[in-house]
Amino acid sequence: MVQKKAEVRVFVDGIYLKVIDDLIGTGYGGNRSEVVRKMIHDWVMTNIGGFQGLMKYSKGKR
């Protein structure tokens, strides 16, 4: 599995941007990048089964 970080750019508008900005205000993250990173993490933990599910998923893609 790749262990390095990479930049990902995403452009959002409207309600999506408002939700991200509102989450900054609640302390969920310090900036937009951190909020999106945490949202992805939460999604993986909920929908792929956390770390174990992620490892299983990555092995199936090789």
PDB file of N, CA and C in Angstrom:
ATOM      1  N   MET A   1       0.843  -1.170   0.000  1.00  0.00           N
ATOM      2  CA  MET A   1       0.000   0.000   0.000  1.00  0.00           C
ATOM      3  C   MET A   1       0.894   1.241   0.000  1.00  0.00           C
ATOM      4  N   VAL A   2       0.479   2.273  -0.678  1.00  0.00           N
ATOM      5  CA  VAL A   2       1.241   3.505  -0.764  1.00  0.00           C
ATOM      6  C   VAL A   2       1.204   4.214   0.586  1.00  0.00           C
ATOM      7  N   GLN A   3       2.354   4.624   1.079  1.00  0.00           N
ATOM      8  CA  GLN A   3       2.454   5.241   2.396  1.00  0.00           C
ATOM      9  C   GLN A   3       2.740   6.737   2.339  1.00  0.00           C
ATOM     10  N   LYS A   4       2.724   7.344   1.159  1.00  0.00           N
ATOM     11  CA  LYS A   4       3.044   8.764   1.080  1.00  0.00           C
ATOM     12  C   LYS A   4       1.776   9.587   0.896  1.00  0.00           C
ATOM     13  N   LYS A   5       1.892  10.858   1.232  1.00  0.00           N
ATOM     14  CA  LYS A   5       0.767  11.769   1.084  1.00  0.00           C
ATOM     15  C   LYS A   5       0.777  12.349  -0.312  1.00  0.00           C
ATOM     16  N   ALA A   6      -0.395  12.718  -0.788  1.00  0.00           N
ATOM     17  CA  ALA A   6      -0.520  13.360  -2.090  1.00  0.00           C
ATOM     18  C   ALA A   6      -1.563  14.454  -1.977  1.00  0.00           C
ATOM     19  N   GLU A   7      -1.429  15.435  -2.812  1.00  0.00           N
ATOM     20  CA  GLU A   7      -2.389  16.523  -2.833  1.00  0.00           C
ATOM     21  C   GLU A   7      -3.587  16.125  -3.683  1.00  0.00           C
ATOM     22  N   VAL A   8      -4.769  16.416  -3.177  1.00  0.00           N
ATOM     23  CA  VAL A   8      -6.004  16.186  -3.920  1.00  0.00           C
ATOM     24  C   VAL A   8      -6.774  17.494  -3.896  1.00  0.00           C
ATOM     25  N   ARG A   9      -7.137  17.985  -5.063  1.00  0.00           N
ATOM     26  CA  ARG A   9      -7.907  19.226  -5.134  1.00  0.00           C
ATOM     27  C   ARG A   9      -9.350  18.908  -5.468  1.00  0.00           C
ATOM     28  N   VAL A  10     -10.229  19.523  -4.710  1.00  0.00           N
ATOM     29  CA  VAL A  10     -11.657  19.330  -4.915  1.00  0.00           C
ATOM     30  C   VAL A  10     -12.312  20.698  -4.880  1.00  0.00           C
ATOM     31  N   PHE A  11     -13.154  20.948  -5.859  1.00  0.00           N
ATOM     32  CA  PHE A  11     -13.880  22.208  -5.895  1.00  0.00           C
ATOM     33  C   PHE A  11     -15.335  21.925  -5.547  1.00  0.00           C
ATOM     34  N   VAL A  12     -15.829  22.589  -4.507  1.00  0.00           N
ATOM     35  CA  VAL A  12     -17.221  22.439  -4.098  1.00  0.00           C
ATOM     36  C   VAL A  12     -17.843  23.827  -3.983  1.00  0.00           C
ATOM     37  N   ASP A  13     -19.146  23.859  -4.059  1.00  0.00           N
ATOM     38  CA  ASP A  13     -19.828  25.137  -3.916  1.00  0.00           C
ATOM     39  C   ASP A  13     -21.126  24.938  -3.161  1.00  0.00           C
ATOM     40  N   GLY A  14     -21.854  26.000  -3.003  1.00  0.00           N
ATOM     41  CA  GLY A  14     -23.179  25.938  -2.415  1.00  0.00           C
ATOM     42  C   GLY A  14     -23.209  25.332  -1.033  1.00  0.00           C
ATOM     43  N   ILE A  15     -24.148  24.437  -0.824  1.00  0.00           N
ATOM     44  CA  ILE A  15     -24.393  23.857   0.490  1.00  0.00           C
ATOM     45  C   ILE A  15     -23.206  23.035   0.990  1.00  0.00           C
ATOM     46  N   TYR A  16     -22.455  22.411   0.076  1.00  0.00           N
ATOM     47  CA  TYR A  16     -21.299  21.608   0.493  1.00  0.00           C
ATOM     48  C   TYR A  16     -20.238  22.485   1.147  1.00  0.00           C
ATOM     49  N   LEU A  17     -19.964  23.615   0.538  1.00  0.00           N
ATOM     50  CA  LEU A  17     -18.978  24.536   1.095  1.00  0.00           C
ATOM     51  C   LEU A  17     -19.470  25.107   2.426  1.00  0.00           C
ATOM     52  N   LYS A  18     -20.744  25.386   2.533  1.00  0.00           N
ATOM     53  CA  LYS A  18     -21.306  25.898   3.778  1.00  0.00           C
ATOM     54  C   LYS A  18     -21.163  24.867   4.893  1.00  0.00           C
ATOM     55  N   VAL A  19     -21.445  23.610   4.591  1.00  0.00           N
ATOM     56  CA  VAL A  19     -21.308  22.554   5.600  1.00  0.00           C
ATOM     57  C   VAL A  19     -19.859  22.475   6.079  1.00  0.00           C
ATOM     58  N   ILE A  20     -18.918  22.495   5.149  1.00  0.00           N
ATOM     59  CA  ILE A  20     -17.497  22.435   5.512  1.00  0.00           C
ATOM     60  C   ILE A  20     -17.124  23.631   6.385  1.00  0.00           C
ATOM     61  N   ASP A  21     -17.530  24.818   5.987  1.00  0.00           N
ATOM     62  CA  ASP A  21     -17.220  26.018   6.761  1.00  0.00           C
ATOM     63  C   ASP A  21     -17.895  25.991   8.130  1.00  0.00           C
ATOM     64  N   ASP A  22     -19.123  25.495   8.196  1.00  0.00           N
ATOM     65  CA  ASP A  22     -19.823  25.380   9.486  1.00  0.00           C
ATOM     66  C   ASP A  22     -19.099  24.395  10.408  1.00  0.00           C
ATOM     67  N   LEU A  23     -18.566  23.314   9.844  1.00  0.00           N
ATOM     68  CA  LEU A  23     -17.828  22.341  10.653  1.00  0.00           C
ATOM     69  C   LEU A  23     -16.545  22.939  11.219  1.00  0.00           C
ATOM     70  N   ILE A  24     -15.926  23.851  10.491  1.00  0.00           N
ATOM     71  CA  ILE A  24     -14.759  24.560  11.026  1.00  0.00           C
ATOM     72  C   ILE A  24     -15.180  25.340  12.262  1.00  0.00           C
ATOM     73  N   GLY A  25     -16.326  26.000  12.172  1.00  0.00           N
ATOM     74  CA  GLY A  25     -16.832  26.780  13.295  1.00  0.00           C
ATOM     75  C   GLY A  25     -17.159  25.968  14.527  1.00  0.00           C
ATOM     76  N   THR A  26     -17.471  24.687  14.349  1.00  0.00           N
ATOM     77  CA  THR A  26     -17.788  23.824  15.494  1.00  0.00           C
ATOM     78  C   THR A  26     -16.548  23.173  16.092  1.00  0.00           C
ATOM     79  N   GLY A  27     -15.394  23.369  15.461  1.00  0.00           N
ATOM     80  CA  GLY A  27     -14.164  22.776  15.968  1.00  0.00           C
ATOM     81  C   GLY A  27     -13.850  21.417  15.379  1.00  0.00           C
ATOM     82  N   TYR A  28     -14.610  20.982  14.390  1.00  0.00           N
ATOM     83  CA  TYR A  28     -14.371  19.677  13.747  1.00  0.00           C
ATOM     84  C   TYR A  28     -13.014  19.649  13.058  1.00  0.00           C
ATOM     85  N   GLY A  29     -12.581  20.814  12.593  1.00  0.00           N
ATOM     86  CA  GLY A  29     -11.278  20.943  11.955  1.00  0.00           C
ATOM     87  C   GLY A  29     -10.863  22.397  11.942  1.00  0.00           C
ATOM     88  N   GLY A  30      -9.586  22.638  11.769  1.00  0.00           N
ATOM     89  CA  GLY A  30      -9.069  23.997  11.799  1.00  0.00           C
ATOM     90  C   GLY A  30      -9.149  24.728  10.479  1.00  0.00           C
ATOM     91  N   ASN A  31      -9.271  23.957   9.395  1.00  0.00           N
ATOM     92  CA  ASN A  31      -9.379  24.561   8.068  1.00  0.00           C
ATOM     93  C   ASN A  31     -10.124  23.591   7.157  1.00  0.00           C
ATOM     94  N   ARG A  32     -10.373  24.023   5.945  1.00  0.00           N
ATOM     95  CA  ARG A  32     -11.171  23.195   5.021  1.00  0.00           C
ATOM     96  C   ARG A  32     -10.497  21.865   4.722  1.00  0.00           C
ATOM     97  N   SER A  33      -9.195  21.876   4.542  1.00  0.00           N
ATOM     98  CA  SER A  33      -8.491  20.622   4.234  1.00  0.00           C
ATOM     99  C   SER A  33      -8.623  19.622   5.371  1.00  0.00           C
ATOM    100  N   GLU A  34      -8.474  20.104   6.579  1.00  0.00           N
ATOM    101  CA  GLU A  34      -8.573  19.216   7.738  1.00  0.00           C
ATOM    102  C   GLU A  34      -9.985  18.648   7.872  1.00  0.00           C
ATOM    103  N   VAL A  35     -10.995  19.474   7.628  1.00  0.00           N
ATOM    104  CA  VAL A  35     -12.373  19.005   7.707  1.00  0.00           C
ATOM    105  C   VAL A  35     -12.632  17.921   6.669  1.00  0.00           C
ATOM    106  N   VAL A  36     -12.202  18.143   5.439  1.00  0.00           N
ATOM    107  CA  VAL A  36     -12.424  17.152   4.386  1.00  0.00           C
ATOM    108  C   VAL A  36     -11.668  15.868   4.698  1.00  0.00           C
ATOM    109  N   ARG A  37     -10.440  15.979   5.210  1.00  0.00           N
ATOM    110  CA  ARG A  37      -9.661  14.806   5.594  1.00  0.00           C
ATOM    111  C   ARG A  37     -10.398  14.005   6.666  1.00  0.00           C
ATOM    112  N   LYS A  38     -10.954  14.686   7.667  1.00  0.00           N
ATOM    113  CA  LYS A  38     -11.705  13.996   8.722  1.00  0.00           C
ATOM    114  C   LYS A  38     -12.992  13.387   8.187  1.00  0.00           C
ATOM    115  N   MET A  39     -13.644  14.076   7.243  1.00  0.00           N
ATOM    116  CA  MET A  39     -14.863  13.519   6.645  1.00  0.00           C
ATOM    117  C   MET A  39     -14.547  12.218   5.914  1.00  0.00           C
ATOM    118  N   ILE A  40     -13.454  12.181   5.185  1.00  0.00           N
ATOM    119  CA  ILE A  40     -13.047  10.962   4.480  1.00  0.00           C
ATOM    120  C   ILE A  40     -12.733   9.863   5.491  1.00  0.00           C
ATOM    121  N   HIS A  41     -12.013  10.206   6.535  1.00  0.00           N
ATOM    122  CA  HIS A  41     -11.680   9.229   7.574  1.00  0.00           C
ATOM    123  C   HIS A  41     -12.946   8.648   8.194  1.00  0.00           C
ATOM    124  N   ASP A  42     -13.886   9.522   8.552  1.00  0.00           N
ATOM    125  CA  ASP A  42     -15.139   9.056   9.149  1.00  0.00           C
ATOM    126  C   ASP A  42     -15.916   8.161   8.191  1.00  0.00           C
ATOM    127  N   TRP A  43     -15.915   8.499   6.910  1.00  0.00           N
ATOM    128  CA  TRP A  43     -16.618   7.697   5.915  1.00  0.00           C
ATOM    129  C   TRP A  43     -15.993   6.303   5.817  1.00  0.00           C
ATOM    130  N   VAL A  44     -14.665   6.253   5.800  1.00  0.00           N
ATOM    131  CA  VAL A  44     -13.972   4.960   5.726  1.00  0.00           C
ATOM    132  C   VAL A  44     -14.292   4.121   6.953  1.00  0.00           C
ATOM    133  N   MET A  45     -14.252   4.730   8.128  1.00  0.00           N
ATOM    134  CA  MET A  45     -14.519   3.984   9.354  1.00  0.00           C
ATOM    135  C   MET A  45     -15.941   3.435   9.376  1.00  0.00           C
ATOM    136  N   THR A  46     -16.880   4.180   8.838  1.00  0.00           N
ATOM    137  CA  THR A  46     -18.282   3.780   8.852  1.00  0.00           C
ATOM    138  C   THR A  46     -18.623   2.799   7.736  1.00  0.00           C
ATOM    139  N   ASN A  47     -18.111   3.028   6.540  1.00  0.00           N
ATOM    140  CA  ASN A  47     -18.571   2.287   5.361  1.00  0.00           C
ATOM    141  C   ASN A  47     -17.635   1.188   4.873  1.00  0.00           C
ATOM    142  N   ILE A  48     -16.387   1.227   5.272  1.00  0.00           N
ATOM    143  CA  ILE A  48     -15.452   0.198   4.804  1.00  0.00           C
ATOM    144  C   ILE A  48     -14.999  -0.688   5.962  1.00  0.00           C
ATOM    145  N   GLY A  49     -15.358  -0.358   7.160  1.00  0.00           N
ATOM    146  CA  GLY A  49     -15.014  -1.206   8.295  1.00  0.00           C
ATOM    147  C   GLY A  49     -13.713  -0.833   8.970  1.00  0.00           C
ATOM    148  N   GLY A  50     -13.378   0.429   8.944  1.00  0.00           N
ATOM    149  CA  GLY A  50     -12.175   0.902   9.623  1.00  0.00           C
ATOM    150  C   GLY A  50     -10.904   0.400   8.990  1.00  0.00           C
ATOM    151  N   PHE A  51      -9.862   0.315   9.799  1.00  0.00           N
ATOM    152  CA  PHE A  51      -8.548  -0.062   9.298  1.00  0.00           C
ATOM    153  C   PHE A  51      -8.534  -1.467   8.709  1.00  0.00           C
ATOM    154  N   GLN A  52      -9.171  -2.408   9.393  1.00  0.00           N
ATOM    155  CA  GLN A  52      -9.192  -3.787   8.893  1.00  0.00           C
ATOM    156  C   GLN A  52      -9.895  -3.875   7.542  1.00  0.00           C
ATOM    157  N   GLY A  53     -11.016  -3.183   7.417  1.00  0.00           N
ATOM    158  CA  GLY A  53     -11.734  -3.162   6.152  1.00  0.00           C
ATOM    159  C   GLY A  53     -10.935  -2.503   5.049  1.00  0.00           C
ATOM    160  N   LEU A  54     -10.214  -1.454   5.405  1.00  0.00           N
ATOM    161  CA  LEU A  54      -9.375  -0.762   4.433  1.00  0.00           C
ATOM    162  C   LEU A  54      -8.237  -1.662   3.955  1.00  0.00           C
ATOM    163  N   MET A  55      -7.634  -2.407   4.867  1.00  0.00           N
ATOM    164  CA  MET A  55      -6.558  -3.330   4.482  1.00  0.00           C
ATOM    165  C   MET A  55      -7.105  -4.427   3.578  1.00  0.00           C
ATOM    166  N   LYS A  56      -8.272  -4.976   3.922  1.00  0.00           N
ATOM    167  CA  LYS A  56      -8.895  -6.005   3.102  1.00  0.00           C
ATOM    168  C   LYS A  56      -9.226  -5.448   1.723  1.00  0.00           C
ATOM    169  N   TYR A  57      -9.764  -4.246   1.673  1.00  0.00           N
ATOM    170  CA  TYR A  57     -10.094  -3.591   0.420  1.00  0.00           C
ATOM    171  C   TYR A  57      -8.850  -3.413  -0.454  1.00  0.00           C
ATOM    172  N   SER A  58      -7.759  -2.955   0.148  1.00  0.00           N
ATOM    173  CA  SER A  58      -6.542  -2.708  -0.641  1.00  0.00           C
ATOM    174  C   SER A  58      -5.929  -4.008  -1.158  1.00  0.00           C
ATOM    175  N   LYS A  59      -6.034  -5.102  -0.408  1.00  0.00           N
ATOM    176  CA  LYS A  59      -5.497  -6.385  -0.871  1.00  0.00           C
ATOM    177  C   LYS A  59      -6.308  -6.926  -2.039  1.00  0.00           C
ATOM    178  N   GLY A  60      -7.592  -6.659  -2.054  1.00  0.00           N
ATOM    179  CA  GLY A  60      -8.455  -7.133  -3.127  1.00  0.00           C
ATOM    180  C   GLY A  60      -8.240  -6.392  -4.426  1.00  0.00           C
ATOM    181  N   LYS A  61      -7.580  -5.252  -4.382  1.00  0.00           N
ATOM    182  CA  LYS A  61      -7.369  -4.430  -5.576  1.00  0.00           C
ATOM    183  C   LYS A  61      -6.031  -4.726  -6.243  1.00  0.00           C
ATOM    184  N   ARG A  62      -5.229  -5.573  -5.670  1.00  0.00           N
ATOM    185  CA  ARG A  62      -3.903  -5.862  -6.254  1.00  0.00           C
ATOM    186  C   ARG A  62      -3.979  -6.896  -7.321  1.00  0.00           C
TER     187      ARG A  62
END
